Amino acid sequence: MANGSPTELFNGLGSEIPSQPPHSTPIPSGSGAVDSRTPPNTVQAACLACRAKHLKCDGKNPCSRCQSSESECVYVASRRGYKGPRRNAAPNPNKRHASDSPTSGSDSCPMLLGATVSTAAAPSLATFNPTLGVPDTPTTPFQLPGVNGTNSLQLYRNPYLNGTNGALVEANQRPQTVPERCIDSFYYYFYPGHPSVLPKEHLLKISKERDIDHLLAAMRWVGSLYIDAGPARATFFEEAMRLAYAPDVIKDGYLVQAMVILLIGLDGNCQQEKAREILSDVERIAIEICLYTRAFATLHGNGIPRLEESWRRTWWDLFVVDGMVAGVHRHTNFLLFDIVADSIPRPMYLEDFDDQIFSGEEREFSSFAYRVASMRNLGRMMRLPNNGFPNEENVTRIETLLSNWRMHLPESKRHSLNKDCQLDEMMFQAHMINHACSIMLHQPLSQLDSSPAREVTACAPHREVRSGDNFNIHTKHIITAACEISKMVTYNVPITGHTHFFTCVLTLSSIVHLSKWALEYFIHDEDDLRQQIRLNIGALNKLSGVWKAASTASGQVRGVAQEIYRAKRAQQNNPSFWVGFTQEEIISSMAADEGIMSEINTMLTSGP
């Protein structure tokens, strides 16, 4: 298995960026086109009366306007050097007439007074215009001087074609249709978090050879969640569900991909029960077609390495989604964890990953593999006895797995940014899962009372944890993990580009922060704690521009924060509360409380 990000692994097998989007109308070249329009009739000069009134003159003597108004019709030679049309001259196809719109390039110069700047091209299938999406949009990793929305060239990030980060797109391309925009939106926003389908160029090619309309419809629907697609959004969803559950639908890898996309979209929009139904169906289909076996990718890959890799990723993405749904919602039991599947992204197997420490071979695996390994640890935790309230011995065993995963990461994988400081979404999710697992593992045995956050149930039902007299090691673990999750928000990348399951992990982190903030005694790092709560709420607010679940969670977290704030204010009104504190500490604490609540209210009422 080669090094690098999933995009590099998946697209580095010989992909080429198309010079022209598929299914688009070719743009005729200037040399080959013939302008069939005849030159417009030209008046040599207008009479003085028409010229003074800025009216069109027919050039007759007298002209029709002067004749009707009985005015004197006088002509003066034009100072513009007009010599009249050339006789017997063939029309020049490259000549732009006065009635034509200006073209880009040397014919239109913004430095000339009155010149018109050509508008930017509509994004092609090789690019995506972020301005069409939600307000928090991915930006380009680099920006050329003078490039903006009105130039004839525009720079867009392109994270899913041949591992490139951007492409220059010339103007004068046809406008995209809504379905095309939604497909581009899918690849731009959703695909980096769940990169199992083929890259766009290759998927569209296959769509001409076989029926994958259910997959394309699911991609269009999820892509439409990020942009203003109007009534087409509902149409795409209805089409995707109808095709995915058609009686004659072929049960294959493409159907699995379509159903996984649908269930993720439904889960993020608070349709969790329907999402679980689809999850149950797609698990059954995946097991039935033996998607988890080594032979499936070879048998159905048609000798195409990229397609074989797509099938391997399809299984493992379903595996990860199954684990995330089970972990954050606590309604399912992570069925696929018990399925024996050991083939991880090319060309290694799980035994190679597990035995790397003892084999003596220094090998760095792909980010996709570390994500799978992180999810396997969560599965082991969910298989502990005592219904989620394990004893100390079992907790120690799972914590050893979590710590080993972190400690043995290669240097390039210890953060969610790659060597070029670009986000590695697979490692982002891998770390996210590790921190979430730490909270779920240690929270039952911690001494941090969770009852103040009992109303935060957007992702999972309340889990009662009683308070103790002192902070034990388990409390320290969950506080550390909650802080690490909040720190993940600070990456200088668009929050909406993450998997929607980050919503529930942020909510899990917020519950820990709120529980700590609700403590009756003075917290020395209270200012940092309030800022972390604010950070989480801000991230949830941004995510709510796409995912309804994030909107619900942000409202619940804000409500709990307001309740805790009011309770603290009531405590502060009691003089005995401030015994032992200096006047400076009292003023600082009260001012910080007022400031953070004012900012939270402003941030949430302003909308995403």
XYZ file of C-alpha atoms in Angstrom:
608
model
C 0.000 0.000 0.000
C 1.508 3.255 -1.078
C 1.931 6.320 1.061
C -0.124 9.444 0.735
C -3.612 10.708 1.039
C -6.622 8.756 -0.247
C -6.856 11.130 -3.186
C -3.256 10.445 -4.156
C -3.743 6.704 -3.756
C -7.009 6.585 -5.626
C -6.280 9.044 -8.406
C -2.581 8.442 -8.858
C -3.135 5.417 -11.060
C -3.007 7.282 -14.327
C -5.879 9.724 -14.216
C -5.926 12.610 -16.626
C -7.759 15.890 -16.262
C -10.184 16.241 -19.169
C -9.621 19.328 -21.278
C -13.358 19.621 -21.826
C -16.209 18.472 -19.608
C -18.079 15.341 -20.755
C -21.501 15.876 -22.301
C -20.714 19.527 -23.034
C -21.133 21.269 -26.350
C -17.774 21.855 -28.039
C -16.836 25.486 -28.498
C -16.116 26.192 -32.187
C -12.802 27.802 -32.888
C -12.648 31.239 -34.426
C -10.823 30.049 -37.519
C -13.350 27.354 -38.346
C -16.559 29.266 -37.762
C -18.311 31.258 -40.454
C -20.443 34.238 -39.454
C -23.548 34.017 -41.623
C -24.793 37.397 -40.502
C -24.580 40.209 -43.097
C -22.944 43.496 -42.108
C -25.534 45.932 -40.686
C -26.693 48.819 -42.809
C -24.506 51.783 -41.910
C -25.397 55.479 -42.060
C -22.446 57.653 -43.129
C -23.510 60.549 -40.887
C -26.506 61.827 -38.951
C -28.023 65.228 -39.531
C -27.341 67.945 -36.963
C -30.898 67.872 -35.591
C -30.852 64.089 -34.957
C -27.299 64.244 -33.619
C -28.235 66.990 -31.136
C -31.192 64.934 -29.862
C -29.170 61.675 -29.882
C -31.723 60.068 -32.149
C -31.205 57.585 -34.926
C -31.087 59.205 -38.385
C -32.010 57.374 -41.592
C -29.489 59.436 -43.649
C -31.992 60.716 -46.212
C -32.094 64.341 -47.319
C -34.224 65.509 -45.661
C -34.397 62.670 -43.108
C -37.768 61.367 -42.040
C -37.560 62.966 -38.587
C -36.813 66.454 -39.926
C -39.459 66.008 -42.583
C -42.137 65.120 -40.046
C -41.157 67.985 -37.722
C -40.661 70.393 -40.656
C -37.180 71.192 -39.370
C -34.138 72.190 -41.392
C -32.071 69.113 -42.232
C -28.336 69.870 -42.385
C -25.477 67.377 -42.747
C -21.879 67.975 -41.687
C -18.980 65.682 -42.617
C -18.122 63.221 -39.841
C -14.843 63.682 -37.976
C -14.512 59.928 -37.365
C -12.913 59.236 -40.717
C -15.681 57.021 -42.004
C -15.021 55.996 -45.619
C -18.058 53.832 -46.201
C -18.247 50.046 -46.571
C -15.718 48.342 -48.817
C -17.069 47.073 -52.083
C -16.879 43.361 -52.995
C -15.320 42.573 -49.617
C -15.940 39.042 -48.227
C -17.230 39.027 -44.661
C -14.435 38.438 -42.146
C -15.441 35.636 -39.759
C -12.961 36.863 -37.128
C -14.210 40.446 -37.162
C -16.430 41.454 -34.284
C -19.272 43.743 -35.285
C -20.498 46.593 -33.174
C -23.551 44.606 -32.128
C -21.534 41.629 -30.943
C -20.654 41.118 -27.294
C -16.984 41.614 -26.453
C -14.806 38.543 -26.290
C -12.187 37.727 -23.732
C -8.541 38.115 -24.470
C -6.782 40.938 -26.283
C -10.035 42.269 -27.773
C -11.252 43.353 -24.360
C -8.934 45.280 -22.105
C -10.144 46.547 -18.731
C -7.558 49.333 -18.925
C -9.461 50.961 -21.819
C -12.265 53.296 -20.915
C -15.591 51.666 -21.625
C -14.150 48.187 -22.173
C -16.282 45.356 -20.803
C -14.659 42.687 -18.646
C -15.858 39.233 -19.566
C -17.618 37.302 -16.850
C -16.052 34.275 -15.234
C -16.771 30.878 -16.649
C -19.362 28.664 -15.090
C -17.513 25.802 -13.399
C -17.012 22.776 -15.566
C -17.149 19.146 -14.515
C -13.454 19.463 -13.791
C -13.989 22.325 -11.356
C -16.535 23.618 -8.910
C -17.465 27.189 -8.095
C -17.491 27.502 -4.316
C -19.595 30.672 -4.470
C -22.580 28.550 -5.437
C -22.419 26.610 -2.170
C -22.913 27.291 1.506
C -21.312 30.417 3.011
C -18.423 28.505 4.597
C -16.722 27.426 1.398
C -13.403 25.763 0.717
C -10.818 28.178 -0.535
C -8.026 27.603 -2.954
C -4.687 26.661 -1.452
C -3.076 29.388 -3.488
C -4.347 32.503 -5.199
C -3.023 34.248 -8.253
C -2.752 38.056 -8.068
C -5.738 39.752 -9.604
C -7.849 36.611 -9.871
C -11.406 37.328 -8.852
C -14.973 36.697 -9.850
C -14.894 39.115 -12.802
C -11.777 38.038 -14.624
C -11.761 35.800 -17.651
C -9.749 33.226 -15.698
C -10.810 31.840 -12.364
C -9.066 29.526 -9.945
C -10.918 26.729 -8.184
C -9.796 24.009 -5.851
C -10.062 20.558 -7.401
C -9.323 17.967 -4.722
C -10.522 14.878 -6.497
C -9.006 14.773 -9.979
C -5.535 13.326 -10.345
C -4.534 14.639 -6.927
C -4.500 18.243 -8.156
C -5.503 21.176 -5.993
C -6.651 23.670 -8.574
C -7.253 24.312 -12.207
C -7.438 27.365 -14.424
C -10.652 27.415 -16.392
C -11.182 29.613 -19.405
C -14.342 31.568 -19.928
C -16.925 31.074 -22.659
C -18.030 27.635 -21.459
C -21.712 26.760 -21.395
C -23.549 27.203 -18.079
C -23.877 24.090 -15.953
C -27.183 22.403 -15.362
C -28.420 21.884 -11.818
C -27.654 18.114 -11.908
C -24.092 18.861 -13.041
C -23.628 21.428 -10.293
C -24.873 18.913 -7.734
C -22.434 16.258 -8.949
C -19.594 18.774 -8.680
C -20.820 19.758 -5.216
C -20.770 16.092 -4.176
C -17.158 15.674 -5.211
C -16.132 19.025 -3.782
C -17.690 18.734 -0.326
C -18.788 15.166 0.390
C -16.290 13.014 -1.483
C -13.150 13.891 0.567
C -14.853 12.467 3.673
C -16.163 9.315 2.005
C -13.950 8.613 -1.042
C -15.221 5.241 -2.199
C -16.909 5.977 -5.538
C -14.763 6.317 -8.624
C -13.348 9.718 -9.537
C -15.767 11.766 -11.607
C -14.179 11.293 -14.998
C -14.172 7.505 -14.701
C -17.622 7.256 -13.119
C -19.212 9.261 -15.925
C -17.494 7.018 -18.436
C -18.931 3.919 -16.778
C -22.375 5.543 -16.692
C -22.377 5.376 -20.493
C -21.638 1.665 -20.431
C -24.007 0.443 -17.714
C -26.953 1.605 -15.621
C -25.773 3.374 -12.445
C -28.577 5.937 -12.368
C -29.343 5.114 -8.712
C -25.786 6.024 -7.715
C -25.777 9.267 -9.713
C -29.155 10.239 -8.257
C -27.887 9.676 -4.697
C -24.786 11.742 -5.457
C -26.910 14.560 -6.880
C -29.139 14.605 -3.813
C -26.292 14.792 -1.306
C -24.509 17.338 -3.492
C -27.662 19.470 -3.539
C -27.523 19.783 0.265
C -24.490 22.050 -0.047
C -25.856 24.428 -2.693
C -29.080 26.166 -3.612
C -30.653 23.542 -5.842
C -34.264 24.612 -5.374
C -37.038 22.051 -5.868
C -34.621 19.732 -7.676
C -33.340 18.551 -4.280
C -36.556 16.727 -3.442
C -36.719 15.328 -6.950
C -33.210 13.906 -6.685
C -34.010 12.229 -3.362
C -37.228 10.671 -4.615
C -35.448 9.432 -7.725
C -32.561 7.958 -5.724
C -34.870 6.101 -3.324
C -37.058 4.828 -6.139
C -34.127 3.526 -8.165
C -32.262 2.057 -5.181
C -35.341 0.091 -4.120
C -36.612 -0.812 -7.582
C -37.647 -4.485 -7.825
C -35.243 -5.157 -10.694
C -32.245 -3.304 -9.260
C -28.975 -5.231 -9.498
C -27.392 -5.976 -6.134
C -23.789 -4.960 -6.668
C -21.122 -2.593 -5.415
C -22.714 0.399 -7.112
C -25.959 -0.181 -5.207
C -24.005 -0.382 -1.952
C -22.325 2.940 -2.744
C -25.669 4.597 -3.513
C -27.297 3.342 -0.305
C -24.355 4.413 1.875
C -24.552 7.933 0.430
C -28.303 8.015 1.080
C -28.067 6.853 4.672
C -25.344 9.377 5.506
C -27.445 12.184 4.057
C -30.548 11.060 5.941
C -28.644 10.657 9.190
C -27.309 14.179 8.911
C -30.820 15.535 8.372
C -32.337 13.995 11.511
C -33.917 11.104 9.616
C -32.085 8.606 11.801
C -34.747 5.914 11.805
C -34.902 5.850 8.006
C -31.099 5.906 7.870
C -30.956 2.843 10.145
C -33.395 1.015 7.873
C -31.175 1.659 4.858
C -28.094 0.701 6.893
C -29.669 -2.641 7.757
C -30.543 -3.254 4.098
C -27.141 -2.287 2.738
C -25.340 -4.436 5.328
C -27.362 -7.427 4.218
C -26.631 -6.741 0.533
C -22.899 -6.207 1.140
C -22.622 -9.508 3.006
C -24.753 -11.290 0.426
C -22.535 -10.266 -2.500
C -19.375 -10.969 -0.438
C -18.124 -7.408 -0.761
C -15.846 -7.989 2.233
C -13.822 -10.761 0.591
C -10.454 -10.373 -1.129
C -11.815 -11.979 -4.282
C -14.626 -9.456 -4.809
C -12.370 -6.607 -5.886
C -10.428 -8.843 -8.267
C -13.518 -10.504 -9.706
C -15.476 -7.303 -10.259
C -12.586 -4.951 -10.940
C -12.321 -5.961 -14.616
C -8.546 -5.774 -14.372
C -8.725 -2.032 -13.602
C -6.681 -1.193 -10.480
C -8.718 1.931 -9.784
C -11.992 0.017 -9.853
C -10.568 -2.711 -7.612
C -9.510 -0.048 -5.119
C -13.006 1.459 -5.291
C -14.571 -1.861 -4.225
C -12.158 -2.253 -1.318
C -12.915 1.267 -0.174
C -16.647 0.707 -0.548
C -16.553 -2.100 1.996
C -14.385 -0.220 4.475
C -16.368 3.016 4.154
C -19.532 1.052 4.937
C -17.638 -0.488 7.862
C -16.667 2.966 9.176
C -20.169 4.412 8.668
C -21.709 1.440 10.485
C -19.349 2.039 13.398
C -19.994 5.785 13.475
C -23.764 5.330 13.486
C -23.494 2.769 16.295
C -21.022 4.837 18.305
C -22.658 8.254 18.205
C -26.337 7.226 18.272
C -26.125 4.062 20.435
C -29.102 2.418 18.755
C -27.275 -0.201 16.661
C -24.553 -2.685 17.548
C -21.925 -2.282 14.773
C -22.875 -5.487 12.959
C -20.023 -5.385 10.438
C -17.382 -5.447 13.173
C -17.953 -9.202 13.502
C -17.495 -9.853 9.775
C -14.019 -11.215 9.053
C -12.531 -8.998 6.373
C -8.811 -8.423 6.246
C -8.066 -6.730 2.954
C -7.307 -3.047 3.462
C -6.486 -0.531 0.717
C -3.914 -1.867 -1.696
C -1.956 -3.975 -1.590
C -1.717 -4.855 2.128
C -3.835 -6.820 4.557
C -4.827 -6.256 8.155
C -2.312 -8.771 9.448
C 0.421 -6.653 7.872
C -0.914 -3.623 9.746
C -1.282 -5.438 13.080
C 2.135 -7.109 12.886
C 4.120 -4.099 11.714
C 5.753 -3.559 15.130
C 6.984 -7.169 15.385
C 7.856 -7.817 11.745
C 10.767 -5.389 11.880
C 9.612 -3.672 8.686
C 9.360 0.102 8.835
C 6.286 0.773 6.738
C 3.886 3.697 6.550
C 0.329 2.802 5.658
C -2.251 4.973 3.955
C -4.446 7.349 5.917
C -7.404 5.195 4.916
C -5.858 2.229 6.768
C -5.311 4.231 9.966
C -8.951 5.318 9.802
C -10.032 1.666 9.587
C -7.746 0.757 12.503
C -9.207 3.556 14.630
C -12.718 2.325 13.940
C -11.741 -1.246 14.865
C -10.732 0.027 18.303
C -14.170 1.580 18.717
C -15.689 -1.772 17.744
C -13.636 -3.570 20.394
C -14.857 -1.066 22.978
C -18.470 -1.641 21.960
C -18.030 -5.391 22.483
C -17.116 -4.930 26.155
C -19.533 -6.587 28.614
C -21.681 -4.835 31.233
C -23.711 -2.848 28.711
C -21.276 -0.013 28.234
C -20.229 0.221 31.883
C -17.022 -1.816 31.844
C -14.828 -2.604 34.788
C -11.387 -1.097 35.302
C -9.585 -4.057 33.743
C -11.494 -3.867 30.466
C -11.164 -0.089 30.336
C -7.410 -0.422 30.750
C -7.273 -2.954 27.916
C -9.132 -0.666 25.485
C -7.193 2.404 26.591
C -4.016 0.485 25.761
C -5.315 0.020 22.217
C -6.194 3.712 21.899
C -2.840 4.833 23.261
C -0.939 2.398 21.054
C -2.769 3.705 18.008
C -1.692 7.259 18.840
C 1.882 6.486 19.857
C 2.757 4.364 16.840
C 1.509 6.768 14.212
C 4.268 7.820 11.829
C 5.319 11.438 12.057
C 3.368 12.377 8.925
C 0.111 11.009 10.397
C 0.209 12.508 13.873
C -1.753 15.510 12.709
C -4.629 15.972 10.294
C -2.562 18.078 7.919
C -0.195 16.615 5.366
C 3.314 17.836 4.539
C 1.827 20.565 2.315
C -0.376 21.767 5.204
C -3.482 20.556 3.389
C -6.192 18.704 5.301
C -6.005 14.914 5.270
C -9.667 14.138 5.897
C -9.007 10.431 6.483
C -6.556 11.187 9.297
C -8.937 13.866 10.583
C -11.625 11.211 10.939
C -9.161 8.715 12.397
C -8.180 11.133 15.183
C -11.814 12.164 15.643
C -12.850 8.536 16.187
C -9.994 7.959 18.631
C -10.970 10.957 20.798
C -14.675 10.096 20.684
C -13.899 6.524 21.692
C -11.886 7.800 24.665
C -14.860 9.844 25.913
C -17.328 6.978 25.493
C -14.936 4.561 27.219
C -14.089 6.651 30.285
C -17.264 8.687 30.790
C -19.186 5.981 32.725
C -16.370 5.782 35.281
C -15.580 9.481 35.424
C -16.640 11.776 38.247
C -17.943 14.565 36.069
C -21.694 14.918 36.550
C -23.371 14.831 33.138
C -26.854 15.853 34.344
C -26.435 19.571 33.458
C -26.190 18.529 29.794
C -29.065 16.034 29.914
C -31.052 18.095 27.382
C -28.376 17.645 24.688
C -29.840 14.624 22.917
C -29.561 15.576 19.243
C -27.200 12.688 18.500
C -27.667 10.226 21.378
C -29.805 9.773 24.501
C -28.502 11.211 27.769
C -25.987 9.022 29.579
C -26.155 9.541 33.337
C -22.822 9.937 35.118
C -22.825 10.832 38.797
C -20.377 13.293 40.225
C -17.618 12.389 42.657
C -15.605 14.323 45.180
C -12.390 14.404 43.168
C -11.341 14.139 39.547
C -10.080 10.640 38.856
C -8.004 9.430 35.903
C -11.122 8.708 33.842
C -12.308 12.289 34.237
C -8.934 13.502 33.055
C -9.194 11.279 29.965
C -12.577 12.623 28.880
C -11.614 16.249 29.506
C -8.415 15.791 27.479
C -10.313 14.129 24.613
C -12.994 16.839 24.627
C -10.309 19.527 24.381
C -8.609 17.704 21.502
C -11.905 17.554 19.612
C -12.409 21.290 20.080
C -8.870 21.854 18.855
C -9.797 20.091 15.597
C -12.150 22.978 14.845
C -9.194 25.354 14.695
C -7.730 23.856 11.516
C -7.811 26.535 8.861
C -10.114 24.524 6.611
C -13.843 24.838 5.853
C -15.842 23.076 8.541
C -18.499 21.954 6.037
C -15.902 19.850 4.202
C -15.771 17.344 7.083
C -17.939 14.255 7.387
C -21.320 15.030 8.920
C -20.488 12.676 11.834
C -18.208 15.424 13.145
C -21.457 17.035 14.292
C -22.080 14.291 16.842
C -18.459 14.187 17.988
C -18.588 17.950 18.588
C -21.778 17.424 20.566
C -20.058 14.739 22.649
C -17.213 17.149 23.356
C -19.676 19.922 24.251
C -21.395 17.716 26.829
C -18.074 17.263 28.636
C -17.290 20.989 28.494
C -20.746 21.950 29.758
C -20.600 19.403 32.564
C -17.286 20.808 33.717
C -18.482 24.407 33.437
C -21.506 23.561 35.596
C -19.331 22.626 38.572
C -20.209 24.671 41.623
C -16.670 25.516 42.593
C -14.263 27.879 40.855
C -12.429 26.465 37.807
C -8.965 27.845 37.261
C -9.060 27.362 33.476
C -12.643 28.591 33.189
C -11.842 31.176 30.534
C -10.280 28.519 28.287
C -13.263 26.282 28.919
C -15.741 28.966 27.883
C -13.786 29.595 24.707
C -13.908 25.890 23.843
C -17.679 25.869 24.331
C -17.916 28.898 22.074
C -15.704 27.188 19.507
C -17.891 24.077 19.450
C -21.102 26.084 19.134
C -19.618 28.113 16.288
C -18.644 24.957 14.432
C -22.099 23.428 14.936
C -23.638 26.649 13.692
C -21.582 26.491 10.495
C -22.425 22.826 9.953
C -26.118 23.630 10.379
C -25.972 25.378 7.013
C -25.902 21.873 5.515
C -26.979 19.406 8.194
C -30.212 19.730 10.158
C -28.759 17.576 12.954
C -26.105 20.234 13.567
C -28.791 22.907 13.855
C -30.619 20.845 16.478
C -27.412 20.149 18.393
C -26.275 23.787 18.386
C -29.631 24.913 19.743
C -29.510 22.324 22.531
C -25.939 23.174 23.488
C -26.781 26.872 23.562
C -29.813 26.209 25.733
C -27.755 24.252 28.262
C -25.039 26.929 28.232
C -27.674 29.559 29.049
C -29.053 27.472 31.911
C -25.588 26.968 33.370
C -24.887 30.663 32.991
C -28.067 31.616 34.850
C -27.255 29.136 37.622
C -23.772 30.588 37.951
C -25.161 34.111 38.107
C -27.466 33.022 40.922
C -24.488 31.576 42.784
C -22.484 34.718 42.206
C -25.228 36.820 43.804
C -24.521 34.999 47.059
C -21.615 36.776 48.797
C -20.362 33.529 50.306
C -19.583 32.260 46.797
C -16.712 34.740 46.452
C -15.032 34.007 49.767
C -11.309 33.534 49.172
C -11.208 35.310 45.817
C -9.550 38.610 45.074
C -11.514 41.511 43.661
C -9.624 41.147 40.380
C -10.617 37.483 40.082
C -14.260 38.329 40.790
C -14.418 41.102 38.182
C -12.560 39.000 35.598
C -14.841 35.983 36.059
C -18.083 37.993 35.868
C -16.918 39.945 32.810
C -15.856 36.764 31.050
C -19.230 35.146 31.698
C -21.090 38.157 30.339
C -18.862 38.340 27.285
C -19.022 34.684 26.310
C -22.814 34.472 26.613
C -23.267 37.663 24.602
C -21.037 36.295 21.855
C -22.779 32.905 21.838
C -26.215 34.506 21.548
C -25.078 36.844 18.758
C -23.375 34.028 16.888
C -26.360 31.698 16.970
C -29.098 34.234 16.279
C -27.229 35.570 13.252
C -27.634 32.223 11.461
C -25.043 30.170 9.556
